[in-house]
PDB file of N, CA, C and O in Angstrom:
ATOM      1  N   MET A   1       7.110 -16.165   6.112  1.00 64.00           N
ATOM      2  CA  MET A   1       7.630 -14.812   6.215  1.00 64.00           C
ATOM      3  C   MET A   1       7.692 -14.199   4.827  1.00 64.00           C
ATOM      4  O   MET A   1       8.139 -14.836   3.881  1.00 64.00           O
ATOM      5  N   CYS A   2       7.251 -12.964   4.715  1.00 73.00           N
ATOM      6  CA  CYS A   2       7.246 -12.268   3.425  1.00 73.00           C
ATOM      7  C   CYS A   2       8.607 -11.650   3.157  1.00 73.00           C
ATOM      8  O   CYS A   2       9.286 -11.187   4.067  1.00 73.00           O
ATOM      9  N   SER A   3       8.963 -11.607   1.902  1.00 80.00           N
ATOM     10  CA  SER A   3      10.202 -10.942   1.505  1.00 80.00           C
ATOM     11  C   SER A   3       9.966  -9.437   1.484  1.00 80.00           C
ATOM     12  O   SER A   3       8.820  -8.983   1.392  1.00 80.00           O
ATOM     13  N   PRO A   4      11.036  -8.633   1.566  1.00 73.00           N
ATOM     14  CA  PRO A   4      10.859  -7.176   1.489  1.00 73.00           C
ATOM     15  C   PRO A   4      10.149  -6.745   0.207  1.00 73.00           C
ATOM     16  O   PRO A   4       9.338  -5.819   0.231  1.00 73.00           O
ATOM     17  N   THR A   5      10.409  -7.417  -0.889  1.00 80.00           N
ATOM     18  CA  THR A   5       9.746  -7.082  -2.150  1.00 80.00           C
ATOM     19  C   THR A   5       8.248  -7.320  -2.061  1.00 80.00           C
ATOM     20  O   THR A   5       7.449  -6.494  -2.518  1.00 80.00           O
ATOM     21  N   GLN A   6       7.839  -8.422  -1.451  1.00 81.00           N
ATOM     22  CA  GLN A   6       6.418  -8.717  -1.282  1.00 81.00           C
ATOM     23  C   GLN A   6       5.748  -7.698  -0.368  1.00 81.00           C
ATOM     24  O   GLN A   6       4.621  -7.274  -0.609  1.00 81.00           O
ATOM     25  N   ILE A   7       6.447  -7.314   0.676  1.00 74.00           N
ATOM     26  CA  ILE A   7       5.901  -6.322   1.605  1.00 74.00           C
ATOM     27  C   ILE A   7       5.711  -4.990   0.893  1.00 74.00           C
ATOM     28  O   ILE A   7       4.661  -4.353   1.012  1.00 74.00           O
ATOM     29  N   LEU A   8       6.711  -4.552   0.135  1.00 77.00           N
ATOM     30  CA  LEU A   8       6.606  -3.292  -0.591  1.00 77.00           C
ATOM     31  C   LEU A   8       5.465  -3.337  -1.602  1.00 77.00           C
ATOM     32  O   LEU A   8       4.719  -2.368  -1.750  1.00 77.00           O
ATOM     33  N   ARG A   9       5.311  -4.454  -2.278  1.00 82.00           N
ATOM     34  CA  ARG A   9       4.231  -4.597  -3.254  1.00 82.00           C
ATOM     35  C   ARG A   9       2.872  -4.528  -2.552  1.00 82.00           C
ATOM     36  O   ARG A   9       1.951  -3.862  -3.030  1.00 82.00           O
ATOM     37  N   SER A  10       2.749  -5.174  -1.410  1.00 82.00           N
ATOM     38  CA  SER A  10       1.495  -5.140  -0.648  1.00 82.00           C
ATOM     39  C   SER A  10       1.178  -3.733  -0.159  1.00 82.00           C
ATOM     40  O   SER A  10       0.026  -3.289  -0.213  1.00 82.00           O
ATOM     41  N   LEU A  11       2.196  -3.039   0.318  1.00 76.00           N
ATOM     42  CA  LEU A  11       1.989  -1.666   0.775  1.00 76.00           C
ATOM     43  C   LEU A  11       1.575  -0.764  -0.378  1.00 76.00           C
ATOM     44  O   LEU A  11       0.698   0.093  -0.227  1.00 76.00           O
ATOM     45  N   GLN A  12       2.196  -0.941  -1.532  1.00 79.00           N
ATOM     46  CA  GLN A  12       1.842  -0.140  -2.699  1.00 79.00           C
ATOM     47  C   GLN A  12       0.391  -0.387  -3.097  1.00 79.00           C
ATOM     48  O   GLN A  12      -0.339   0.545  -3.397  1.00 79.00           O
ATOM     49  N   ASP A  13      -0.039  -1.628  -3.074  1.00 81.00           N
ATOM     50  CA  ASP A  13      -1.433  -1.963  -3.384  1.00 81.00           C
ATOM     51  C   ASP A  13      -2.383  -1.336  -2.366  1.00 81.00           C
ATOM     52  O   ASP A  13      -3.427  -0.794  -2.722  1.00 81.00           O
ATOM     53  N   PHE A  14      -2.018  -1.396  -1.086  1.00 77.00           N
ATOM     54  CA  PHE A  14      -2.824  -0.812  -0.021  1.00 77.00           C
ATOM     55  C   PHE A  14      -2.982   0.690  -0.234  1.00 77.00           C
ATOM     56  O   PHE A  14      -4.080   1.231  -0.157  1.00 77.00           O
ATOM     57  N   ILE A  15      -1.876   1.364  -0.534  1.00 73.00           N
ATOM     58  CA  ILE A  15      -1.892   2.816  -0.734  1.00 73.00           C
ATOM     59  C   ILE A  15      -2.776   3.175  -1.928  1.00 73.00           C
ATOM     60  O   ILE A  15      -3.545   4.132  -1.878  1.00 73.00           O
ATOM     61  N   ALA A  16      -2.679   2.413  -2.996  1.00 76.00           N
ATOM     62  CA  ALA A  16      -3.442   2.705  -4.215  1.00 76.00           C
ATOM     63  C   ALA A  16      -4.948   2.613  -3.997  1.00 76.00           C
ATOM     64  O   ALA A  16      -5.715   3.275  -4.699  1.00 76.00           O
ATOM     65  N   LEU A  17      -5.383   1.838  -3.030  1.00 76.00           N
ATOM     66  CA  LEU A  17      -6.811   1.632  -2.803  1.00 76.00           C
ATOM     67  C   LEU A  17      -7.410   2.543  -1.734  1.00 76.00           C
ATOM     68  O   LEU A  17      -8.603   2.467  -1.464  1.00 76.00           O
ATOM     69  N   ARG A  18      -6.610   3.383  -1.105  1.00 68.00           N
ATOM     70  CA  ARG A  18      -7.089   4.190   0.010  1.00 68.00           C
ATOM     71  C   ARG A  18      -7.292   5.648  -0.383  1.00 68.00           C
ATOM     72  O   ARG A  18      -6.514   6.221  -1.126  1.00 68.00           O
ATOM     73  N   LEU A  19      -8.350   6.251   0.164  1.00 64.00           N
ATOM     74  CA  LEU A  19      -8.601   7.670  -0.020  1.00 64.00           C
ATOM     75  C   LEU A  19      -8.376   8.445   1.271  1.00 64.00           C
ATOM     76  O   LEU A  19      -8.228   9.655   1.244  1.00 64.00           O
ATOM     77  N   GLU A  20      -8.369   7.755   2.389  1.00 75.00           N
ATOM     78  CA  GLU A  20      -8.173   8.395   3.694  1.00 75.00           C
ATOM     79  C   GLU A  20      -6.697   8.778   3.840  1.00 75.00           C
ATOM     80  O   GLU A  20      -5.826   7.911   3.861  1.00 75.00           O
ATOM     81  N   VAL A  21      -6.440  10.071   3.938  1.00 73.00           N
ATOM     82  CA  VAL A  21      -5.056  10.552   3.946  1.00 73.00           C
ATOM     83  C   VAL A  21      -4.259  10.003   5.131  1.00 73.00           C
ATOM     84  O   VAL A  21      -3.076   9.710   5.003  1.00 73.00           O
ATOM     85  N   ARG A  22      -4.892   9.805   6.263  1.00 79.00           N
ATOM     86  CA  ARG A  22      -4.189   9.286   7.441  1.00 79.00           C
ATOM     87  C   ARG A  22      -3.668   7.869   7.189  1.00 79.00           C
ATOM     88  O   ARG A  22      -2.530   7.538   7.524  1.00 79.00           O
ATOM     89  N   GLU A  23      -4.493   7.045   6.577  1.00 80.00           N
ATOM     90  CA  GLU A  23      -4.074   5.674   6.262  1.00 80.00           C
ATOM     91  C   GLU A  23      -2.954   5.663   5.225  1.00 80.00           C
ATOM     92  O   GLU A  23      -2.018   4.875   5.322  1.00 80.00           O
ATOM     93  N   VAL A  24      -3.067   6.529   4.236  1.00 77.00           N
ATOM     94  CA  VAL A  24      -2.039   6.609   3.194  1.00 77.00           C
ATOM     95  C   VAL A  24      -0.709   7.043   3.792  1.00 77.00           C
ATOM     96  O   VAL A  24       0.341   6.478   3.479  1.00 77.00           O
ATOM     97  N   LYS A  25      -0.740   8.045   4.672  1.00 79.00           N
ATOM     98  CA  LYS A  25       0.500   8.520   5.292  1.00 79.00           C
ATOM     99  C   LYS A  25       1.173   7.422   6.107  1.00 79.00           C
ATOM    100  O   LYS A  25       2.389   7.256   6.047  1.00 79.00           O
ATOM    101  N   LYS A  26       0.393   6.665   6.859  1.00 83.00           N
ATOM    102  CA  LYS A  26       0.970   5.589   7.664  1.00 83.00           C
ATOM    103  C   LYS A  26       1.583   4.505   6.789  1.00 83.00           C
ATOM    104  O   LYS A  26       2.700   4.048   7.034  1.00 83.00           O
ATOM    105  N   ALA A  27       0.843   4.083   5.778  1.00 83.00           N
ATOM    106  CA  ALA A  27       1.355   3.041   4.884  1.00 83.00           C
ATOM    107  C   ALA A  27       2.578   3.524   4.122  1.00 83.00           C
ATOM    108  O   ALA A  27       3.551   2.770   3.940  1.00 83.00           O
ATOM    109  N   LEU A  28       2.550   4.764   3.691  1.00 82.00           N
ATOM    110  CA  LEU A  28       3.695   5.322   2.977  1.00 82.00           C
ATOM    111  C   LEU A  28       4.923   5.376   3.878  1.00 82.00           C
ATOM    112  O   LEU A  28       6.038   5.058   3.448  1.00 82.00           O
ATOM    113  N   ALA A  29       4.727   5.741   5.139  1.00 87.00           N
ATOM    114  CA  ALA A  29       5.850   5.788   6.079  1.00 87.00           C
ATOM    115  C   ALA A  29       6.483   4.410   6.255  1.00 87.00           C
ATOM    116  O   ALA A  29       7.708   4.271   6.229  1.00 87.00           O
ATOM    117  N   VAL A  30       5.651   3.390   6.386  1.00 88.00           N
ATOM    118  CA  VAL A  30       6.169   2.023   6.515  1.00 88.00           C
ATOM    119  C   VAL A  30       6.932   1.631   5.258  1.00 88.00           C
ATOM    120  O   VAL A  30       8.031   1.081   5.314  1.00 88.00           O
ATOM    121  N   LYS A  31       6.349   1.956   4.111  1.00 85.00           N
ATOM    122  CA  LYS A  31       7.001   1.630   2.838  1.00 85.00           C
ATOM    123  C   LYS A  31       8.373   2.314   2.751  1.00 85.00           C
ATOM    124  O   LYS A  31       9.360   1.705   2.337  1.00 85.00           O
ATOM    125  N   LEU A  32       8.430   3.571   3.126  1.00 88.00           N
ATOM    126  CA  LEU A  32       9.684   4.317   3.049  1.00 88.00           C
ATOM    127  C   LEU A  32      10.735   3.773   4.017  1.00 88.00           C
ATOM    128  O   LEU A  32      11.930   3.775   3.709  1.00 88.00           O
ATOM    129  N   VAL A  33      10.305   3.300   5.180  1.00 91.00           N
ATOM    130  CA  VAL A  33      11.239   2.670   6.122  1.00 91.00           C
ATOM    131  C   VAL A  33      11.868   1.446   5.478  1.00 91.00           C
ATOM    132  O   VAL A  33      13.077   1.243   5.534  1.00 91.00           O
ATOM    133  N   TYR A  34      11.034   0.633   4.825  1.00 87.00           N
ATOM    134  CA  TYR A  34      11.556  -0.559   4.148  1.00 87.00           C
ATOM    135  C   TYR A  34      12.501  -0.210   3.003  1.00 87.00           C
ATOM    136  O   TYR A  34      13.367  -0.986   2.648  1.00 87.00           O
ATOM    137  N   GLN A  35      12.313   0.973   2.433  1.00 89.00           N
ATOM    138  CA  GLN A  35      13.170   1.403   1.338  1.00 89.00           C
ATOM    139  C   GLN A  35      14.429   2.124   1.826  1.00 89.00           C
ATOM    140  O   GLN A  35      15.233   2.557   1.028  1.00 89.00           O
ATOM    141  N   GLY A  36      14.569   2.263   3.145  1.00 93.00           N
ATOM    142  CA  GLY A  36      15.787   2.824   3.707  1.00 93.00           C
ATOM    143  C   GLY A  36      15.799   4.323   3.930  1.00 93.00           C
ATOM    144  O   GLY A  36      16.853   4.912   4.184  1.00 93.00           O
ATOM    145  N   TYR A  37      14.642   4.982   3.852  1.00 92.00           N
ATOM    146  CA  TYR A  37      14.590   6.418   4.095  1.00 92.00           C
ATOM    147  C   TYR A  37      14.767   6.708   5.580  1.00 92.00           C
ATOM    148  O   TYR A  37      14.386   5.922   6.435  1.00 92.00           O
ATOM    149  N   LEU A  38      15.325   7.861   5.873  1.00 94.00           N
ATOM    150  CA  LEU A  38      15.524   8.300   7.254  1.00 94.00           C
ATOM    151  C   LEU A  38      14.257   8.982   7.774  1.00 94.00           C
ATOM    152  O   LEU A  38      13.411   9.445   7.003  1.00 94.00           O
ATOM    153  N   TYR A  39      14.160   9.078   9.106  1.00 92.00           N
ATOM    154  CA  TYR A  39      12.977   9.630   9.760  1.00 92.00           C
ATOM    155  C   TYR A  39      12.648  11.035   9.251  1.00 92.00           C
ATOM    156  O   TYR A  39      11.497  11.329   8.937  1.00 92.00           O
ATOM    157  N   ASP A  40      13.634  11.912   9.170  1.00 94.00           N
ATOM    158  CA  ASP A  40      13.391  13.286   8.720  1.00 94.00           C
ATOM    159  C   ASP A  40      12.879  13.329   7.284  1.00 94.00           C
ATOM    160  O   ASP A  40      12.002  14.129   6.949  1.00 94.00           O
ATOM    161  N   GLU A  41      13.406  12.466   6.442  1.00 92.00           N
ATOM    162  CA  GLU A  41      12.952  12.397   5.050  1.00 92.00           C
ATOM    163  C   GLU A  41      11.500  11.926   4.983  1.00 92.00           C
ATOM    164  O   GLU A  41      10.704  12.462   4.205  1.00 92.00           O
ATOM    165  N   ILE A  42      11.166  10.961   5.802  1.00 88.00           N
ATOM    166  CA  ILE A  42       9.805  10.435   5.831  1.00 88.00           C
ATOM    167  C   ILE A  42       8.829  11.514   6.292  1.00 88.00           C
ATOM    168  O   ILE A  42       7.746  11.670   5.725  1.00 88.00           O
ATOM    169  N   GLN A  43       9.193  12.279   7.302  1.00 90.00           N
ATOM    170  CA  GLN A  43       8.337  13.360   7.784  1.00 90.00           C
ATOM    171  C   GLN A  43       8.080  14.388   6.691  1.00 90.00           C
ATOM    172  O   GLN A  43       6.960  14.847   6.511  1.00 90.00           O
ATOM    173  N   THR A  44       9.116  14.751   5.959  1.00 89.00           N
ATOM    174  CA  THR A  44       8.980  15.725   4.876  1.00 89.00           C
ATOM    175  C   THR A  44       8.036  15.201   3.796  1.00 89.00           C
ATOM    176  O   THR A  44       7.146  15.919   3.339  1.00 89.00           O
ATOM    177  N   ILE A  45       8.218  13.968   3.407  1.00 85.00           N
ATOM    178  CA  ILE A  45       7.360  13.367   2.381  1.00 85.00           C
ATOM    179  C   ILE A  45       5.919  13.276   2.872  1.00 85.00           C
ATOM    180  O   ILE A  45       4.981  13.586   2.128  1.00 85.00           O
ATOM    181  N   ALA A  46       5.713  12.885   4.118  1.00 82.00           N
ATOM    182  CA  ALA A  46       4.359  12.758   4.678  1.00 82.00           C
ATOM    183  C   ALA A  46       3.644  14.107   4.686  1.00 82.00           C
ATOM    184  O   ALA A  46       2.450  14.184   4.374  1.00 82.00           O
ATOM    185  N   ARG A  47       4.367  15.164   5.021  1.00 84.00           N
ATOM    186  CA  ARG A  47       3.759  16.506   4.997  1.00 84.00           C
ATOM    187  C   ARG A  47       3.357  16.895   3.579  1.00 84.00           C
ATOM    188  O   ARG A  47       2.309  17.493   3.362  1.00 84.00           O
ATOM    189  N   ARG A  48       4.180  16.546   2.615  1.00 84.00           N
ATOM    190  CA  ARG A  48       3.862  16.862   1.215  1.00 84.00           C
ATOM    191  C   ARG A  48       2.643  16.080   0.750  1.00 84.00           C
ATOM    192  O   ARG A  48       1.805  16.611   0.020  1.00 84.00           O
ATOM    193  N   VAL A  49       2.541  14.836   1.161  1.00 79.00           N
ATOM    194  CA  VAL A  49       1.376  14.017   0.790  1.00 79.00           C
ATOM    195  C   VAL A  49       0.115  14.646   1.368  1.00 79.00           C
ATOM    196  O   VAL A  49      -0.902  14.770   0.678  1.00 79.00           O
ATOM    197  N   GLU A  50       0.180  15.049   2.622  1.00 78.00           N
ATOM    198  CA  GLU A  50      -0.984  15.651   3.269  1.00 78.00           C
ATOM    199  C   GLU A  50      -1.377  16.946   2.560  1.00 78.00           C
ATOM    200  O   GLU A  50      -2.552  17.191   2.286  1.00 78.00           O
ATOM    201  N   ARG A  51      -0.396  17.777   2.238  1.00 81.00           N
ATOM    202  CA  ARG A  51      -0.668  19.049   1.548  1.00 81.00           C
ATOM    203  C   ARG A  51      -1.256  18.788   0.166  1.00 81.00           C
ATOM    204  O   ARG A  51      -2.216  19.443  -0.244  1.00 81.00           O
ATOM    205  N   PHE A  52      -0.702  17.830  -0.562  1.00 78.00           N
ATOM    206  CA  PHE A  52      -1.225  17.497  -1.882  1.00 78.00           C
ATOM    207  C   PHE A  52      -2.675  17.045  -1.787  1.00 78.00           C
ATOM    208  O   PHE A  52      -3.517  17.444  -2.584  1.00 78.00           O
ATOM    209  N   HIS A  53      -2.972  16.232  -0.790  1.00 72.00           N
ATOM    210  CA  HIS A  53      -4.335  15.741  -0.589  1.00 72.00           C
ATOM    211  C   HIS A  53      -5.285  16.901  -0.323  1.00 72.00           C
ATOM    212  O   HIS A  53      -6.386  16.953  -0.864  1.00 72.00           O
ATOM    213  N   GLU A  54      -4.859  17.867   0.499  1.00 76.00           N
ATOM    214  CA  GLU A  54      -5.690  19.034   0.794  1.00 76.00           C
ATOM    215  C   GLU A  54      -5.962  19.841  -0.467  1.00 76.00           C
ATOM    216  O   GLU A  54      -7.093  20.271  -0.704  1.00 76.00           O
ATOM    217  N   VAL A  55      -4.936  20.066  -1.273  1.00 75.00           N
ATOM    218  CA  VAL A  55      -5.087  20.828  -2.516  1.00 75.00           C
ATOM    219  C   VAL A  55      -6.012  20.094  -3.481  1.00 75.00           C
ATOM    220  O   VAL A  55      -6.866  20.704  -4.130  1.00 75.00           O
ATOM    221  N   LEU A  56      -5.870  18.797  -3.561  1.00 71.00           N
ATOM    222  CA  LEU A  56      -6.710  17.995  -4.442  1.00 71.00           C
ATOM    223  C   LEU A  56      -8.180  18.104  -4.047  1.00 71.00           C
ATOM    224  O   LEU A  56      -9.053  18.322  -4.898  1.00 71.00           O
ATOM    225  N   ILE A  57      -8.472  17.992  -2.769  1.00 72.00           N
ATOM    226  CA  ILE A  57      -9.858  18.094  -2.292  1.00 72.00           C
ATOM    227  C   ILE A  57     -10.395  19.502  -2.526  1.00 72.00           C
ATOM    228  O   ILE A  57     -11.514  19.685  -3.003  1.00 72.00           O
ATOM    229  N   TYR A  58      -9.598  20.520  -2.223  1.00 72.00           N
ATOM    230  CA  TYR A  58     -10.011  21.900  -2.407  1.00 72.00           C
ATOM    231  C   TYR A  58     -10.331  22.170  -3.875  1.00 72.00           C
ATOM    232  O   TYR A  58     -11.358  22.769  -4.200  1.00 72.00           O
ATOM    233  N   SER A  59      -9.469  21.696  -4.770  1.00 74.00           N
ATOM    234  CA  SER A  59      -9.690  21.881  -6.204  1.00 74.00           C
ATOM    235  C   SER A  59     -10.967  21.187  -6.647  1.00 74.00           C
ATOM    236  O   SER A  59     -11.735  21.721  -7.448  1.00 74.00           O
ATOM    237  N   TYR A  60     -11.215  20.005  -6.133  1.00 68.00           N
ATOM    238  CA  TYR A  60     -12.417  19.257  -6.474  1.00 68.00           C
ATOM    239  C   TYR A  60     -13.665  19.986  -6.002  1.00 68.00           C
ATOM    240  O   TYR A  60     -14.655  20.074  -6.722  1.00 68.00           O
ATOM    241  N   LEU A  61     -13.625  20.537  -4.799  1.00 71.00           N
ATOM    242  CA  LEU A  61     -14.789  21.225  -4.253  1.00 71.00           C
ATOM    243  C   LEU A  61     -15.087  22.534  -4.978  1.00 71.00           C
ATOM    244  O   LEU A  61     -16.234  22.953  -5.052  1.00 71.00           O
ATOM    245  N   LEU A  62     -14.068  23.182  -5.521  1.00 75.00           N
ATOM    246  CA  LEU A  62     -14.268  24.446  -6.240  1.00 75.00           C
ATOM    247  C   LEU A  62     -14.741  24.239  -7.679  1.00 75.00           C
ATOM    248  O   LEU A  62     -15.194  25.179  -8.330  1.00 75.00           O
ATOM    249  N   ARG A  63     -14.633  23.042  -8.130  1.00 74.00           N
ATOM    250  CA  ARG A  63     -15.012  22.702  -9.504  1.00 74.00           C
ATOM    251  C   ARG A  63     -16.533  22.798  -9.659  1.00 74.00           C
ATOM    252  O   ARG A  63     -17.282  22.419  -8.772  1.00 74.00           O
ATOM    253  N   ASP A  64     -16.985  23.315 -10.788  1.00 55.00           N
ATOM    254  CA  ASP A  64     -18.439  23.381 -11.047  1.00 55.00           C
ATOM    255  C   ASP A  64     -18.903  22.265 -11.919  1.00 55.00           C
ATOM    256  O   ASP A  64     -18.354  21.847 -12.826  1.00 55.00           O
TER     257      ASP A  64
END
């Protein structure tokens, strides 16, 4: 059985290697649950992650 610290470290590594926003949001939600965040807080953070990802892609596409 993994300790909570090991699980959080694994989730952080997983998130760092992913570009697919859906996978990142899911992993981040699990990580936040382990860190004691409430459902409403997790939803707010997930929306911000998605918005940031959209802005990042849009900025990249507009770049010459």
